[in-house]
PDB file of C-alpha atoms in Angstrom:
ATOM      1  CA  MET A 103     115.855  98.979  97.359  1.00  0.00           C
ATOM      2  CA  ARG A 104     112.356  99.921  98.526  1.00  0.00           C
ATOM      3  CA  THR A 105     112.177 103.185 100.506  1.00  0.00           C
ATOM      4  CA  VAL A 106     109.392 103.929 102.980  1.00  0.00           C
ATOM      5  CA  ILE A 107     108.641 107.411 104.289  1.00  0.00           C
ATOM      6  CA  THR A 108     106.424 108.440 107.171  1.00  0.00           C
ATOM      7  CA  PHE A 109     105.755 111.596 109.142  1.00  0.00           C
ATOM      8  CA  GLY A 110     104.777 112.567 112.665  1.00  0.00           C
ATOM      9  CA  THR A 111     105.429 114.737 115.674  1.00  0.00           C
ATOM     10  CA  PHE A 112     106.703 111.839 117.814  1.00  0.00           C
ATOM     11  CA  ASP A 113     106.439 113.853 121.018  1.00  0.00           C
ATOM     12  CA  VAL A 114     106.523 111.892 124.294  1.00  0.00           C
ATOM     13  CA  LEU A 115     107.575 108.676 122.576  1.00  0.00           C
ATOM     14  CA  HIS A 116     105.320 105.711 123.394  1.00  0.00           C
ATOM     15  CA  ILE A 117     104.583 102.155 122.250  1.00  0.00           C
ATOM     16  CA  GLY A 118     102.192 103.372 119.535  1.00  0.00           C
ATOM     17  CA  HIS A 119     105.062 105.276 117.892  1.00  0.00           C
ATOM     18  CA  ILE A 120     107.360 102.257 118.118  1.00  0.00           C
ATOM     19  CA  ASN A 121     104.682  99.952 116.688  1.00  0.00           C
ATOM     20  CA  ILE A 122     103.924 102.099 113.639  1.00  0.00           C
ATOM     21  CA  LEU A 123     107.602 102.688 112.884  1.00  0.00           C
ATOM     22  CA  GLN A 124     108.428  98.981 113.126  1.00  0.00           C
ATOM     23  CA  ARG A 125     105.426  98.059 110.969  1.00  0.00           C
ATOM     24  CA  ALA A 126     106.345 100.786 108.453  1.00  0.00           C
ATOM     25  CA  LYS A 127     109.868  99.389 108.138  1.00  0.00           C
ATOM     26  CA  LYS A 128     108.407  95.994 107.170  1.00  0.00           C
ATOM     27  CA  HIS A 129     107.064  97.599 103.974  1.00  0.00           C
ATOM     28  CA  GLY A 130     110.545  98.307 102.646  1.00  0.00           C
ATOM     29  CA  ASP A 131     114.286  98.143 103.060  1.00  0.00           C
ATOM     30  CA  ARG A 132     114.809 101.703 104.245  1.00  0.00           C
ATOM     31  CA  LEU A 133     112.666 103.845 106.583  1.00  0.00           C
ATOM     32  CA  ILE A 134     112.851 107.637 106.424  1.00  0.00           C
ATOM     33  CA  VAL A 135     110.978 109.653 109.059  1.00  0.00           C
ATOM     34  CA  GLY A 136     109.907 113.278 108.759  1.00  0.00           C
ATOM     35  CA  VAL A 137     109.562 114.752 112.253  1.00  0.00           C
ATOM     36  CA  SER A 138     107.264 117.783 112.467  1.00  0.00           C
ATOM     37  CA  SER A 139     109.097 121.004 113.240  1.00  0.00           C
ATOM     38  CA  ASP A 140     108.161 122.859 116.405  1.00  0.00           C
ATOM     39  CA  ALA A 141     106.428 125.534 114.301  1.00  0.00           C
ATOM     40  CA  LEU A 142     104.474 122.959 112.281  1.00  0.00           C
ATOM     41  CA  ASN A 143     103.424 121.170 115.450  1.00  0.00           C
ATOM     42  CA  PHE A 144     102.181 124.437 116.964  1.00  0.00           C
ATOM     43  CA  SER A 145     100.231 125.260 113.791  1.00  0.00           C
ATOM     44  CA  LYS A 146      98.560 121.796 113.857  1.00  0.00           C
ATOM     45  CA  LYS A 147      97.886 121.452 117.580  1.00  0.00           C
ATOM     46  CA  SER A 148      97.984 125.016 118.998  1.00  0.00           C
ATOM     47  CA  ARG A 149     100.600 123.923 121.534  1.00  0.00           C
ATOM     48  CA  ASN A 150     104.313 123.459 121.585  1.00  0.00           C
ATOM     49  CA  PRO A 151     105.624 119.921 121.795  1.00  0.00           C
ATOM     50  CA  VAL A 152     107.044 118.735 125.115  1.00  0.00           C
ATOM     51  CA  TYR A 153     110.377 117.930 123.444  1.00  0.00           C
ATOM     52  CA  SER A 154     112.084 120.227 120.929  1.00  0.00           C
ATOM     53  CA  GLU A 155     112.443 119.199 117.289  1.00  0.00           C
ATOM     54  CA  PHE A 156     116.154 118.551 117.934  1.00  0.00           C
ATOM     55  CA  GLU A 157     115.357 116.207 120.827  1.00  0.00           C
ATOM     56  CA  ARG A 158     112.579 114.449 118.908  1.00  0.00           C
ATOM     57  CA  THR A 159     114.740 113.890 115.806  1.00  0.00           C
ATOM     58  CA  SER A 160     117.551 112.572 118.016  1.00  0.00           C
ATOM     59  CA  ILE A 161     115.194 110.138 119.748  1.00  0.00           C
ATOM     60  CA  ILE A 162     113.728 108.856 116.457  1.00  0.00           C
ATOM     61  CA  ALA A 163     117.199 108.598 114.840  1.00  0.00           C
ATOM     62  CA  ALA A 164     118.324 106.381 117.743  1.00  0.00           C
ATOM     63  CA  LEU A 165     115.725 103.712 116.878  1.00  0.00           C
ATOM     64  CA  ASN A 166     117.267 100.827 114.968  1.00  0.00           C
ATOM     65  CA  CYS A 167     114.267 100.524 112.616  1.00  0.00           C
ATOM     66  CA  VAL A 168     114.837 104.110 111.369  1.00  0.00           C
ATOM     67  CA  ASP A 169     117.449 104.767 108.675  1.00  0.00           C
ATOM     68  CA  GLU A 170     117.127 108.534 108.215  1.00  0.00           C
ATOM     69  CA  VAL A 171     115.350 111.460 109.895  1.00  0.00           C
ATOM     70  CA  PHE A 172     114.613 114.973 108.691  1.00  0.00           C
ATOM     71  CA  ILE A 173     112.554 117.955 109.892  1.00  0.00           C
ATOM     72  CA  GLU A 174     109.145 118.326 108.227  1.00  0.00           C
ATOM     73  CA  GLU A 175     108.558 122.069 107.865  1.00  0.00           C
ATOM     74  CA  SER A 176     105.137 121.996 106.176  1.00  0.00           C
ATOM     75  CA  LEU A 177     102.267 119.582 105.558  1.00  0.00           C
ATOM     76  CA  GLU A 178     101.982 121.001 102.038  1.00  0.00           C
ATOM     77  CA  LEU A 179     105.513 119.817 101.187  1.00  0.00           C
ATOM     78  CA  LYS A 180     104.849 116.087 101.628  1.00  0.00           C
ATOM     79  CA  GLY A 181     104.977 115.529  97.867  1.00  0.00           C
ATOM     80  CA  GLU A 182     108.336 117.282  97.678  1.00  0.00           C
ATOM     81  CA  TYR A 183     109.685 115.198 100.564  1.00  0.00           C
ATOM     82  CA  ILE A 184     108.493 112.011  98.830  1.00  0.00           C
ATOM     83  CA  LYS A 185     110.313 113.033  95.630  1.00  0.00           C
ATOM     84  CA  LYS A 186     113.469 114.232  97.400  1.00  0.00           C
ATOM     85  CA  HIS A 187     113.852 110.951  99.288  1.00  0.00           C
ATOM     86  CA  ASN A 188     112.777 108.778  96.316  1.00  0.00           C
ATOM     87  CA  ALA A 189     110.142 107.106  98.486  1.00  0.00           C
ATOM     88  CA  ASP A 190     108.315 104.117  97.072  1.00  0.00           C
ATOM     89  CA  VAL A 191     105.795 103.980  99.927  1.00  0.00           C
ATOM     90  CA  LEU A 192     104.153 106.598 102.169  1.00  0.00           C
ATOM     91  CA  ILE A 193     102.934 105.157 105.474  1.00  0.00           C
ATOM     92  CA  MET A 194     100.563 107.073 107.736  1.00  0.00           C
ATOM     93  CA  GLY A 195      98.370 106.131 110.673  1.00  0.00           C
ATOM     94  CA  ASP A 196      94.777 105.230 109.821  1.00  0.00           C
ATOM     95  CA  ASP A 197      93.569 108.323 111.675  1.00  0.00           C
ATOM     96  CA  TRP A 198      94.726 110.103 108.485  1.00  0.00           C
ATOM     97  CA  ALA A 199      92.949 107.641 106.138  1.00  0.00           C
ATOM     98  CA  GLY A 200      92.191 109.182 102.750  1.00  0.00           C
ATOM     99  CA  ARG A 201      93.933 112.477 103.482  1.00  0.00           C
ATOM    100  CA  PHE A 202      97.106 111.609 101.583  1.00  0.00           C
ATOM    101  CA  ASP A 203      95.656 109.635  98.682  1.00  0.00           C
ATOM    102  CA  MET A 204      96.705 112.423  96.295  1.00  0.00           C
ATOM    103  CA  TYR A 205     100.306 111.206  96.667  1.00  0.00           C
ATOM    104  CA  SER A 206      99.430 107.821  95.140  1.00  0.00           C
ATOM    105  CA  GLU A 207     100.674 109.274  91.830  1.00  0.00           C
ATOM    106  CA  LEU A 208     104.145 109.541  93.408  1.00  0.00           C
ATOM    107  CA  CYS A 209     104.241 106.364  95.496  1.00  0.00           C
ATOM    108  CA  GLU A 210     102.123 103.706  97.144  1.00  0.00           C
ATOM    109  CA  VAL A 211     100.088 105.115 100.061  1.00  0.00           C
ATOM    110  CA  ILE A 212      99.331 102.836 103.010  1.00  0.00           C
ATOM    111  CA  TYR A 213      97.422 103.659 106.203  1.00  0.00           C
ATOM    112  CA  LEU A 214      98.330 101.466 109.161  1.00  0.00           C
ATOM    113  CA  PRO A 215      96.105 100.974 112.219  1.00  0.00           C
ATOM    114  CA  ARG A 216      97.058 102.930 115.306  1.00  0.00           C
ATOM    115  CA  THR A 217      97.829 101.140 118.552  1.00  0.00           C
ATOM    116  CA  GLU A 218      94.605 101.023 120.568  1.00  0.00           C
ATOM    117  CA  GLY A 219      94.398 102.870 123.880  1.00  0.00           C
ATOM    118  CA  ILE A 220      97.461 105.110 123.566  1.00  0.00           C
ATOM    119  CA  SER A 221      98.095 108.616 122.282  1.00  0.00           C
ATOM    120  CA  THR A 222     100.480 111.426 123.101  1.00  0.00           C
ATOM    121  CA  SER A 223      97.602 113.760 124.017  1.00  0.00           C
ATOM    122  CA  GLN A 224      96.230 111.132 126.398  1.00  0.00           C
ATOM    123  CA  LEU A 225      99.659 110.610 127.994  1.00  0.00           C
ATOM    124  CA  ILE A 226     100.217 114.342 128.478  1.00  0.00           C
ATOM    125  CA  ALA A 227      96.782 114.682 130.128  1.00  0.00           C
ATOM    126  CA  GLU A 228      97.457 111.692 132.406  1.00  0.00           C
ATOM    127  CA  ILE A 229     100.874 113.037 133.433  1.00  0.00           C
ATOM    128  CA  LYS A 230      99.374 116.452 134.116  1.00  0.00           C
ATOM    129  CA  ASN A 231      96.583 114.929 136.229  1.00  0.00           C
ATOM    130  CA  TYR A 232      99.081 112.753 138.089  1.00  0.00           C
ATOM    131  CA  GLY A 233     101.212 115.817 138.861  1.00  0.00           C
ATOM    132  CA  GLU A 234      98.189 117.766 140.074  1.00  0.00           C
ATOM    133  CA  ASP A 235      97.162 114.843 142.320  1.00  0.00           C
ATOM    134  CA  ILE A 236     100.628 114.770 143.886  1.00  0.00           C
ATOM    135  CA  ILE A 237     100.639 118.527 144.453  1.00  0.00           C
ATOM    136  CA  ASN A 238      97.143 118.389 145.966  1.00  0.00           C
ATOM    137  CA  SER A 239      98.130 115.546 148.306  1.00  0.00           C
ATOM    138  CA  LEU A 240     101.221 117.489 149.405  1.00  0.00           C
ATOM    139  CA  ILE A 241      99.119 120.572 150.096  1.00  0.00           C
ATOM    140  CA  ILE A 242      96.627 118.528 152.116  1.00  0.00           C
ATOM    141  CA  ASN A 243      99.424 116.851 154.107  1.00  0.00           C
ATOM    142  CA  VAL A 244     101.240 120.133 154.779  1.00  0.00           C
ATOM    143  CA  ASN A 245      98.055 121.983 155.740  1.00  0.00           C
ATOM    144  CA  PRO A 246      95.849 119.426 157.528  1.00  0.00           C
ATOM    145  CA  VAL A 247      92.302 120.589 158.114  1.00  0.00           C
TER     146      VAL A 247
END
């Protein structure tokens, strides 16, 4: 049995997340996903995720391509997570290319292309702008000039 492991925040789930998880699963028989803890996410991005780590792990666990989910507490523990889960393959998005090559002693390391034109940061910005546009139009309609 070939075990694949991958990691991510998986906040505001979108098609890019689904694509990389489905493609990761094709590299093995079992897909294990480490979801960044709230604290780890804040340390990486200087903001809290939209959804809590409990909600994000529940969402990822509900996907039929995912076999197991755990909370990733630290970037520095990736090697330990690989060993603990007996992973044969580490899959990461190509935006991380080269940054996890040191784990090639423990397992195969593969960087998959990201889905073009979509990111969580982009979605959050678009939702925020959309909300501001609605509020502004309400203010204009309530207080006509």
